[in-house]
mmCIF file of C-alpha atoms in Angstrom:
data_model
loop_
_atom_site.group_PDB
_atom_site.id
_atom_site.type_symbol
_atom_site.label_atom_id
_atom_site.label_comp_id
_atom_site.label_asym_id
_atom_site.label_seq_id
_atom_site.Cartn_x
_atom_site.Cartn_y
_atom_site.Cartn_z
ATOM 1 C CA UNK A 88 11.130 104.055 108.070
ATOM 2 C CA UNK A 89 12.784 100.751 108.824
ATOM 3 C CA UNK A 90 16.139 102.281 107.942
ATOM 4 C CA UNK A 91 15.588 105.088 110.408
ATOM 5 C CA UNK A 92 14.607 102.684 113.270
ATOM 6 C CA UNK A 93 17.823 100.696 112.568
ATOM 7 C CA UNK A 94 19.892 103.868 112.600
ATOM 8 C CA UNK A 95 18.339 105.054 115.907
ATOM 9 C CA UNK A 96 18.913 101.610 117.473
ATOM 10 C CA UNK A 97 22.464 101.615 116.371
ATOM 11 C CA UNK A 98 22.983 105.149 117.956
ATOM 12 C CA UNK A 99 21.382 104.093 121.254
ATOM 13 C CA UNK A 100 23.740 100.963 121.318
ATOM 14 C CA UNK A 101 26.666 103.149 120.670
ATOM 15 C CA UNK A 102 25.842 105.485 123.572
ATOM 16 C CA UNK A 103 25.215 102.637 125.854
ATOM 17 C CA UNK A 104 28.493 100.926 124.817
ATOM 18 C CA UNK A 105 30.341 104.157 125.390
ATOM 19 C CA UNK A 106 28.913 104.666 128.840
ATOM 20 C CA UNK A 107 29.899 101.030 129.700
ATOM 21 C CA UNK A 108 33.506 101.440 128.491
ATOM 22 C CA UNK A 109 33.749 104.731 130.233
ATOM 23 C CA UNK A 110 32.564 103.198 133.445
ATOM 24 C CA UNK A 111 35.026 100.384 133.159
ATOM 25 C CA UNK A 112 37.843 102.622 132.452
ATOM 26 C CA UNK A 113 36.918 104.862 135.559
ATOM 27 C CA UNK A 114 36.859 101.608 137.675
ATOM 28 C CA UNK A 115 40.144 100.607 136.367
ATOM 29 C CA UNK A 116 41.697 103.976 136.986
ATOM 30 C CA UNK A 117 40.114 104.140 140.435
ATOM 31 C CA UNK A 118 41.519 100.750 141.467
ATOM 32 C CA UNK A 119 44.830 101.743 140.061
ATOM 33 C CA UNK A 120 44.875 104.948 142.045
ATOM 34 C CA UNK A 121 43.949 103.094 145.273
ATOM 35 C CA UNK A 122 46.772 100.625 144.471
ATOM 36 C CA UNK A 123 49.215 103.470 144.152
ATOM 37 C CA UNK A 124 48.028 104.720 147.584
ATOM 38 C CA UNK A 125 48.248 101.467 149.263
ATOM 39 C CA UNK A 126 51.879 101.579 150.151
ATOM 40 C CA UNK A 127 51.321 104.928 151.788
ATOM 41 C CA UNK A 128 48.261 103.927 153.834
ATOM 42 C CA UNK A 129 47.910 100.084 153.718
ATOM 43 C CA UNK A 130 45.309 98.265 155.790
ATOM 44 C CA UNK A 131 46.995 95.003 156.118
ATOM 45 C CA UNK A 132 50.252 95.172 158.096
ATOM 46 C CA UNK A 133 50.369 99.011 158.566
ATOM 47 C CA UNK A 134 52.489 98.478 161.633
ATOM 48 C CA UNK A 135 54.503 95.448 160.509
ATOM 49 C CA UNK A 136 54.195 92.065 162.183
ATOM 50 C CA UNK A 137 51.537 91.671 164.960
ATOM 51 C CA UNK A 138 52.941 91.968 168.409
ATOM 52 C CA UNK A 139 52.568 93.391 171.742
ATOM 53 C CA UNK A 140 53.630 96.921 170.570
ATOM 54 C CA UNK A 141 51.283 96.988 167.645
ATOM 55 C CA UNK A 142 49.035 99.898 167.518
ATOM 56 C CA UNK A 143 45.371 98.470 166.967
ATOM 57 C CA UNK A 144 43.804 98.950 163.520
ATOM 58 C CA UNK A 145 40.719 100.472 165.195
ATOM 59 C CA UNK A 146 42.864 103.409 166.317
ATOM 60 C CA UNK A 147 43.217 104.313 162.663
ATOM 61 C CA UNK A 148 39.538 103.704 161.848
ATOM 62 C CA UNK A 149 38.200 105.999 164.623
ATOM 63 C CA UNK A 150 41.020 108.574 164.996
ATOM 64 C CA UNK A 151 39.686 111.228 162.686
ATOM 65 C CA UNK A 152 36.026 110.601 163.368
ATOM 66 C CA UNK A 153 35.180 109.087 166.596
ATOM 67 C CA UNK A 154 37.872 110.836 168.601
ATOM 68 C CA UNK A 155 36.944 114.074 167.110
ATOM 69 C CA UNK A 156 33.298 113.576 168.491
ATOM 70 C CA UNK A 157 34.814 112.682 171.907
ATOM 71 C CA UNK A 158 36.814 115.918 171.942
ATOM 72 C CA UNK A 159 33.622 117.843 171.320
ATOM 73 C CA UNK A 160 31.971 116.197 174.289
ATOM 74 C CA UNK A 161 29.560 114.127 172.178
ATOM 75 C CA UNK A 162 30.375 110.745 173.799
ATOM 76 C CA UNK A 163 28.796 108.925 176.660
ATOM 77 C CA UNK A 164 30.916 107.246 179.299
ATOM 78 C CA UNK A 165 29.876 103.872 178.010
ATOM 79 C CA UNK A 166 31.032 104.708 174.530
ATOM 80 C CA UNK A 167 34.443 105.730 176.024
ATOM 81 C CA UNK A 168 34.562 102.467 178.041
ATOM 82 C CA UNK A 169 33.569 100.285 175.017
ATOM 83 C CA UNK A 170 36.291 101.783 172.836
ATOM 84 C CA UNK A 171 38.920 101.603 175.522
ATOM 85 C CA UNK A 172 39.606 105.236 175.446
ATOM 86 C CA UNK A 173 41.629 107.227 178.024
ATOM 87 C CA UNK A 174 42.838 110.643 178.571
ATOM 88 C CA UNK A 175 46.548 110.225 179.009
ATOM 89 C CA UNK A 176 49.185 112.566 180.413
ATOM 90 C CA UNK A 177 51.589 113.610 177.528
ATOM 91 C CA UNK A 178 54.578 111.380 176.810
ATOM 92 C CA UNK A 179 56.102 114.281 174.895
ATOM 93 C CA UNK A 180 55.811 117.998 175.172
ATOM 94 C CA UNK A 181 56.705 120.692 172.726
ATOM 95 C CA UNK A 182 58.155 123.124 175.065
ATOM 96 C CA UNK A 183 59.174 125.889 172.810
ATOM 97 C CA UNK A 184 60.111 128.223 171.259
ATOM 98 C CA UNK A 185 57.608 131.011 170.682
ATOM 99 C CA UNK A 186 57.407 131.795 166.876
ATOM 100 C CA UNK A 187 59.788 128.776 166.212
ATOM 101 C CA UNK A 188 56.995 126.842 164.543
ATOM 102 C CA UNK A 189 55.499 125.119 167.381
ATOM 103 C CA UNK A 190 51.929 124.956 165.927
ATOM 104 C CA UNK A 191 53.173 123.600 162.539
ATOM 105 C CA UNK A 192 55.194 121.002 164.318
ATOM 106 C CA UNK A 193 52.306 119.721 166.332
ATOM 107 C CA UNK A 194 49.879 119.600 163.419
ATOM 108 C CA UNK A 195 52.425 117.811 161.320
ATOM 109 C CA UNK A 196 53.141 115.238 164.072
ATOM 110 C CA UNK A 197 49.363 114.714 164.233
ATOM 111 C CA UNK A 198 49.614 113.154 160.753
ATOM 112 C CA UNK A 199 51.097 110.065 162.448
ATOM 113 C CA UNK A 200 48.368 107.520 163.479
ATOM 114 C CA UNK A 201 50.051 106.824 166.787
ATOM 115 C CA UNK A 202 50.015 110.602 167.885
ATOM 116 C CA UNK A 203 47.001 112.381 169.327
ATOM 117 C CA UNK A 204 47.566 116.111 169.986
ATOM 118 C CA UNK A 205 46.055 118.554 172.449
ATOM 119 C CA UNK A 206 44.264 121.025 170.246
ATOM 120 C CA UNK A 207 44.736 124.058 172.621
ATOM 121 C CA UNK A 208 47.818 125.360 174.604
ATOM 122 C CA UNK A 209 47.112 124.155 178.142
ATOM 123 C CA UNK A 210 49.565 126.487 180.040
ATOM 124 C CA UNK A 211 49.562 124.180 183.050
ATOM 125 C CA UNK A 212 53.180 124.341 184.072
ATOM 126 C CA UNK A 213 53.769 127.968 183.377
ATOM 127 C CA UNK A 214 50.532 129.298 184.915
ATOM 128 C CA UNK A 215 50.472 129.302 188.737
ATOM 129 C CA UNK A 216 46.690 129.351 188.931
ATOM 130 C CA UNK A 217 46.413 126.354 186.494
ATOM 131 C CA UNK A 218 49.218 124.381 188.167
ATOM 132 C CA UNK A 219 47.405 124.731 191.582
ATOM 133 C CA UNK A 220 44.476 122.986 190.047
ATOM 134 C CA UNK A 221 46.630 119.712 190.045
ATOM 135 C CA UNK A 222 47.709 117.024 187.699
ATOM 136 C CA UNK A 223 44.288 115.541 187.305
ATOM 137 C CA UNK A 224 43.031 118.758 185.985
ATOM 138 C CA UNK A 225 45.760 118.678 183.472
ATOM 139 C CA UNK A 226 44.982 115.158 182.620
ATOM 140 C CA UNK A 227 41.332 116.080 181.918
ATOM 141 C CA UNK A 228 42.605 118.685 179.430
ATOM 142 C CA UNK A 229 44.082 116.070 177.349
ATOM 143 C CA UNK A 230 42.202 114.506 174.286
ATOM 144 C CA UNK A 231 40.872 110.934 174.351
ATOM 145 C CA UNK A 232 43.146 108.358 172.938
ATOM 146 C CA UNK A 233 43.955 104.656 172.708
ATOM 147 C CA UNK A 234 46.504 103.323 175.269
ATOM 148 C CA UNK A 235 49.007 102.597 172.529
ATOM 149 C CA UNK A 236 48.941 106.224 171.379
ATOM 150 C CA UNK A 237 51.226 109.121 172.370
ATOM 151 C CA UNK A 238 49.567 112.323 173.591
ATOM 152 C CA UNK A 239 51.492 115.472 172.755
ATOM 153 C CA UNK A 240 50.766 118.973 173.915
ATOM 154 C CA UNK A 241 52.613 122.287 173.106
ATOM 155 C CA UNK A 242 52.891 125.421 175.068
ATOM 156 C CA UNK A 243 55.950 127.512 173.966
ATOM 157 C CA UNK A 244 55.999 129.584 177.149
ATOM 158 C CA UNK A 245 57.196 126.530 178.894
ATOM 159 C CA UNK A 246 60.747 127.033 177.573
ATOM 160 C CA UNK A 247 61.387 130.455 179.045
ATOM 161 C CA UNK A 248 59.573 130.130 182.351
ATOM 162 C CA UNK A 249 61.776 129.475 185.271
ATOM 163 C CA UNK A 250 59.436 127.110 187.315
ATOM 164 C CA UNK A 251 58.432 124.770 184.440
ATOM 165 C CA UNK A 252 61.476 122.360 184.222
ATOM 166 C CA UNK A 253 61.178 121.348 187.845
ATOM 167 C CA UNK A 254 57.265 121.068 187.547
ATOM 168 C CA UNK A 255 57.514 118.804 184.424
ATOM 169 C CA UNK A 256 60.248 116.716 186.140
ATOM 170 C CA UNK A 257 57.990 115.991 189.010
ATOM 171 C CA UNK A 258 55.343 114.846 186.794
ATOM 172 C CA UNK A 259 57.460 112.624 184.562
ATOM 173 C CA UNK A 260 61.245 112.597 184.883
ATOM 174 C CA UNK A 261 61.668 110.587 181.614
ATOM 175 C CA UNK A 262 59.338 112.633 179.387
ATOM 176 C CA UNK A 263 60.558 113.546 175.811
ATOM 177 C CA UNK A 264 60.999 117.168 175.249
ATOM 178 C CA UNK A 265 60.734 118.854 171.765
ATOM 179 C CA UNK A 266 62.465 122.354 171.001
ATOM 180 C CA UNK A 267 61.821 124.002 167.654
ATOM 181 C CA UNK A 268 64.199 126.840 166.875
ATOM 182 C CA UNK A 269 64.652 129.390 164.075
ATOM 183 C CA UNK A 270 67.423 131.797 163.393
ATOM 184 C CA UNK A 271 67.384 134.084 166.452
ATOM 185 C CA UNK A 272 67.077 137.403 164.870
ATOM 186 C CA UNK A 273 64.365 136.260 162.448
ATOM 187 C CA UNK A 274 62.550 134.612 165.352
ATOM 188 C CA UNK A 275 62.692 137.913 167.404
ATOM 189 C CA UNK A 276 61.275 139.927 164.353
ATOM 190 C CA UNK A 277 58.503 137.416 163.939
ATOM 191 C CA UNK A 278 57.793 137.640 167.793
ATOM 192 C CA UNK A 279 57.521 141.469 167.380
ATOM 193 C CA UNK A 280 55.438 141.259 164.275
ATOM 194 C CA UNK A 281 52.825 139.006 166.134
ATOM 195 C CA UNK A 282 52.530 141.607 168.868
ATOM 196 C CA UNK A 283 52.381 144.405 166.281
ATOM 197 C CA UNK A 284 49.485 142.885 164.575
ATOM 198 C CA UNK A 285 47.686 142.458 167.856
ATOM 199 C CA UNK A 286 48.049 146.227 168.700
ATOM 200 C CA UNK A 287 46.930 147.172 165.164
ATOM 201 C CA UNK A 288 43.733 145.177 165.409
ATOM 202 C CA UNK A 289 43.008 147.279 168.599
ATOM 203 C CA UNK A 290 43.956 150.487 166.847
ATOM 204 C CA UNK A 291 46.794 150.919 169.146
ATOM 205 C CA UNK A 292 50.270 152.316 168.399
ATOM 206 C CA UNK A 293 53.437 150.481 168.952
ATOM 207 C CA UNK A 294 57.122 151.159 168.920
ATOM 208 C CA UNK A 295 59.288 150.182 166.045
ATOM 209 C CA UNK A 296 61.362 146.951 166.412
ATOM 210 C CA UNK A 297 64.557 148.992 166.318
ATOM 211 C CA UNK A 298 63.638 151.021 169.371
ATOM 212 C CA UNK A 299 62.727 147.944 171.403
ATOM 213 C CA UNK A 300 65.624 145.840 170.362
ATOM 214 C CA UNK A 301 68.229 148.464 170.996
ATOM 215 C CA UNK A 302 68.863 150.229 174.258
ATOM 216 C CA UNK A 303 68.762 154.102 173.358
ATOM 217 C CA UNK A 304 71.134 154.833 176.345
ATOM 218 C CA UNK A 305 73.932 152.282 175.423
ATOM 219 C CA UNK A 306 73.170 151.662 171.737
ATOM 220 C CA UNK A 307 73.667 148.044 172.502
ATOM 221 C CA UNK A 308 71.211 145.250 172.308
ATOM 222 C CA UNK A 309 68.470 145.323 174.758
ATOM 223 C CA UNK A 310 68.516 142.154 176.727
ATOM 224 C CA UNK A 311 65.405 143.206 178.634
ATOM 225 C CA UNK A 312 63.221 143.097 175.608
ATOM 226 C CA UNK A 313 61.493 139.670 175.845
ATOM 227 C CA UNK A 314 61.784 138.915 172.024
ATOM 228 C CA UNK A 315 65.507 139.316 172.368
ATOM 229 C CA UNK A 316 65.776 137.258 175.554
ATOM 230 C CA UNK A 317 63.675 134.396 174.175
ATOM 231 C CA UNK A 318 66.171 134.006 171.331
ATOM 232 C CA UNK A 319 69.048 133.409 173.636
ATOM 233 C CA UNK A 320 68.306 129.665 173.450
ATOM 234 C CA UNK A 321 71.330 128.308 175.367
ATOM 235 C CA UNK A 322 70.419 130.426 178.481
ATOM 236 C CA UNK A 323 67.053 128.768 178.763
ATOM 237 C CA UNK A 324 68.253 125.303 177.759
ATOM 238 C CA UNK A 325 70.939 125.334 180.587
ATOM 239 C CA UNK A 326 68.112 125.810 183.144
ATOM 240 C CA UNK A 327 66.333 122.681 181.690
ATOM 241 C CA UNK A 328 69.628 120.701 181.845
ATOM 242 C CA UNK A 329 69.619 120.905 185.639
ATOM 243 C CA UNK A 330 66.638 118.405 185.509
ATOM 244 C CA UNK A 331 66.821 116.576 182.285
ATOM 245 C CA UNK A 332 69.765 114.946 180.386
ATOM 246 C CA UNK A 333 70.285 116.200 176.837
ATOM 247 C CA UNK A 334 69.275 112.871 175.494
ATOM 248 C CA UNK A 335 65.660 113.694 176.471
ATOM 249 C CA UNK A 336 65.670 116.704 174.141
ATOM 250 C CA UNK A 337 65.196 116.778 170.412
ATOM 251 C CA UNK A 338 65.942 120.071 168.609
ATOM 252 C CA UNK A 339 63.844 120.726 165.410
ATOM 253 C CA UNK A 340 65.070 123.116 162.745
ATOM 254 C CA UNK A 341 62.053 125.558 162.336
ATOM 255 C CA UNK A 342 63.552 127.064 159.238
ATOM 256 C CA UNK A 343 63.829 123.701 157.515
ATOM 257 C CA UNK A 344 60.428 122.648 158.737
ATOM 258 C CA UNK A 345 59.096 125.399 156.494
ATOM 259 C CA UNK A 346 61.074 124.627 153.287
ATOM 260 C CA UNK A 347 61.637 120.914 153.727
ATOM 261 C CA UNK A 348 59.462 119.456 156.495
ATOM 262 C CA UNK A 349 59.699 115.616 155.843
ATOM 263 C CA UNK A 350 63.318 115.114 156.904
ATOM 264 C CA UNK A 351 62.679 116.991 160.214
ATOM 265 C CA UNK A 352 59.533 114.993 160.866
ATOM 266 C CA UNK A 353 61.345 111.753 160.169
ATOM 267 C CA UNK A 354 63.921 112.698 162.827
ATOM 268 C CA UNK A 355 61.166 113.374 165.376
ATOM 269 C CA UNK A 356 59.517 110.120 164.532
ATOM 270 C CA UNK A 357 62.840 108.391 165.335
ATOM 271 C CA UNK A 358 63.250 110.312 168.549
ATOM 272 C CA UNK A 359 59.818 109.352 169.925
ATOM 273 C CA UNK A 360 60.419 105.688 168.844
ATOM 274 C CA UNK A 361 57.526 105.803 166.384
ATOM 275 C CA UNK A 362 57.323 103.558 163.435
ATOM 276 C CA UNK A 363 57.949 105.709 160.290
ATOM 277 C CA UNK A 364 54.605 106.686 158.857
ATOM 278 C CA UNK A 365 54.626 110.325 157.701
ATOM 279 C CA UNK A 366 55.547 110.410 154.034
ATOM 280 C CA UNK A 367 55.723 112.823 151.201
ATOM 281 C CA UNK A 368 52.207 112.010 150.512
ATOM 282 C CA UNK A 369 51.141 113.730 153.682
ATOM 283 C CA UNK A 370 52.732 116.993 152.776
ATOM 284 C CA UNK A 371 52.054 119.092 149.709
ATOM 285 C CA UNK A 372 53.241 122.555 148.816
ATOM 286 C CA UNK A 373 50.477 125.308 148.602
ATOM 287 C CA UNK A 374 51.805 127.833 146.119
ATOM 288 C CA UNK A 375 49.213 130.358 147.213
ATOM 289 C CA UNK A 376 49.998 130.262 150.919
ATOM 290 C CA UNK A 377 53.662 129.645 150.456
ATOM 291 C CA UNK A 378 53.562 126.780 152.898
ATOM 292 C CA UNK A 379 53.259 123.068 152.996
ATOM 293 C CA UNK A 380 49.819 121.897 153.898
ATOM 294 C CA UNK A 381 48.844 118.490 155.309
ATOM 295 C CA UNK A 382 47.119 115.571 153.728
ATOM 296 C CA UNK A 383 45.581 113.002 156.057
ATOM 297 C CA UNK A 384 44.014 110.912 153.330
ATOM 298 C CA UNK A 385 42.393 111.233 149.808
ATOM 299 C CA UNK A 386 39.512 113.331 151.224
ATOM 300 C CA UNK A 387 40.828 115.212 154.244
ATOM 301 C CA UNK A 388 43.459 118.023 153.727
ATOM 302 C CA UNK A 389 44.419 120.944 156.126
ATOM 303 C CA UNK A 390 46.440 124.094 155.953
ATOM 304 C CA UNK A 391 47.581 126.155 158.903
ATOM 305 C CA UNK A 392 45.843 129.228 159.966
ATOM 306 C CA UNK A 393 46.118 132.359 157.769
ATOM 307 C CA UNK A 394 47.905 134.108 160.677
ATOM 308 C CA UNK A 395 50.949 131.947 160.071
ATOM 309 C CA UNK A 396 53.653 133.322 157.763
ATOM 310 C CA UNK A 397 53.044 137.113 158.633
ATOM 311 C CA UNK A 398 55.033 139.564 156.451
ATOM 312 C CA UNK A 399 57.817 140.990 158.607
ATOM 313 C CA UNK A 400 58.265 144.781 158.692
ATOM 314 C CA UNK A 401 61.482 146.055 157.188
ATOM 315 C CA UNK A 402 64.168 146.442 159.903
ATOM 316 C CA UNK A 403 67.231 148.587 159.655
ATOM 317 C CA UNK A 404 70.171 146.369 158.481
ATOM 318 C CA UNK A 405 72.540 147.666 161.077
ATOM 319 C CA UNK A 406 70.222 146.631 163.704
ATOM 320 C CA UNK A 407 70.052 143.147 162.179
ATOM 321 C CA UNK A 408 73.865 143.037 161.940
ATOM 322 C CA UNK A 409 74.169 144.007 165.583
ATOM 323 C CA UNK A 410 71.653 141.469 166.731
ATOM 324 C CA UNK A 411 73.372 138.640 164.753
ATOM 325 C CA UNK A 412 76.748 139.598 166.180
ATOM 326 C CA UNK A 413 75.085 139.550 169.732
ATOM 327 C CA UNK A 414 73.521 136.166 169.283
ATOM 328 C CA UNK A 415 76.580 134.489 167.709
ATOM 329 C CA UNK A 416 78.439 133.384 170.822
ATOM 330 C CA UNK A 417 75.164 132.057 172.316
ATOM 331 C CA UNK A 418 74.479 130.195 169.081
ATOM 332 C CA UNK A 419 77.912 128.528 169.271
ATOM 333 C CA UNK A 420 77.261 127.303 172.723
ATOM 334 C CA UNK A 421 73.768 126.074 171.698
ATOM 335 C CA UNK A 422 75.417 124.001 168.904
ATOM 336 C CA UNK A 423 77.922 122.532 171.352
ATOM 337 C CA UNK A 424 75.355 121.597 173.985
ATOM 338 C CA UNK A 425 72.848 120.167 171.556
ATOM 339 C CA UNK A 426 75.074 118.542 169.051
ATOM 340 C CA UNK A 427 73.184 120.161 166.237
ATOM 341 C CA UNK A 428 74.705 122.936 164.112
ATOM 342 C CA UNK A 429 72.668 125.426 162.115
ATOM 343 C CA UNK A 430 73.677 127.678 159.331
ATOM 344 C CA UNK A 431 72.940 130.751 161.272
ATOM 345 C CA UNK A 432 74.992 133.957 160.649
#
């Protein structure tokens, strides 16, 4: 009997000892993992030496939580005043292009603690009715932010709408402008695919891409087709250059943003004069989706909407060849103006 009790006691002590060792090992591993994360998201000195241009630490603490609540309208005026929050006009705008990756670019830039994004496309400068409501209406559409943060909005229709450059210039002649482009023929097909999907959801029929992109009377590229016109980047950019110097534009490679996003984001950080904060830790490849997703911290991840990355319909190779030949001289001029060359056919 005594032997049994001693054996039972030894068994209990063994279990308790194992639990204690396991807990200790967990804590060591946990601290180690946090240490490994520290260089990516340090608390002390996140923005380097303290100074006038430092972004307050509280901006980091509240950005994902408190600012989100304020965007939903769950804040009093007193709370807004106490936290020194404002609705700022954007200091940078993603002006285009449609189906170039504007949403992906905006969401990825929002990884930066100094950036606050407008969640919806505002369509202030390209919509006469909205523009008539005035600049204060536009400001009220912006998210709450801290004074040191940069507000960014994106409305890809801005790039191709004639009135927009002058209207933005009147608001802020020194604003920074972001343009994200893809290979022009691929972009045109992507544009068509989005419209086609919308028609199919409504059980409507739609022309094949070939019939829209090629004029049946001349058998040449149909420049009246909007998806084709949008891809003539240089024509639209020349209109913007009447108001803004080329130094105020940054061209983002939309194709590279899909396959290798970090170098593109680092170039944008530099253009916006932001301290480099987006790292490979913030971007992870989702094999199921076939795209990079975003990691804000150890608990909050985000992938783009399922509508991104639609499968394109098969297009006649002769039409693709004709389109690429048509876009080629415009592409060459675009390279010359922007100083950035792409591997487009």
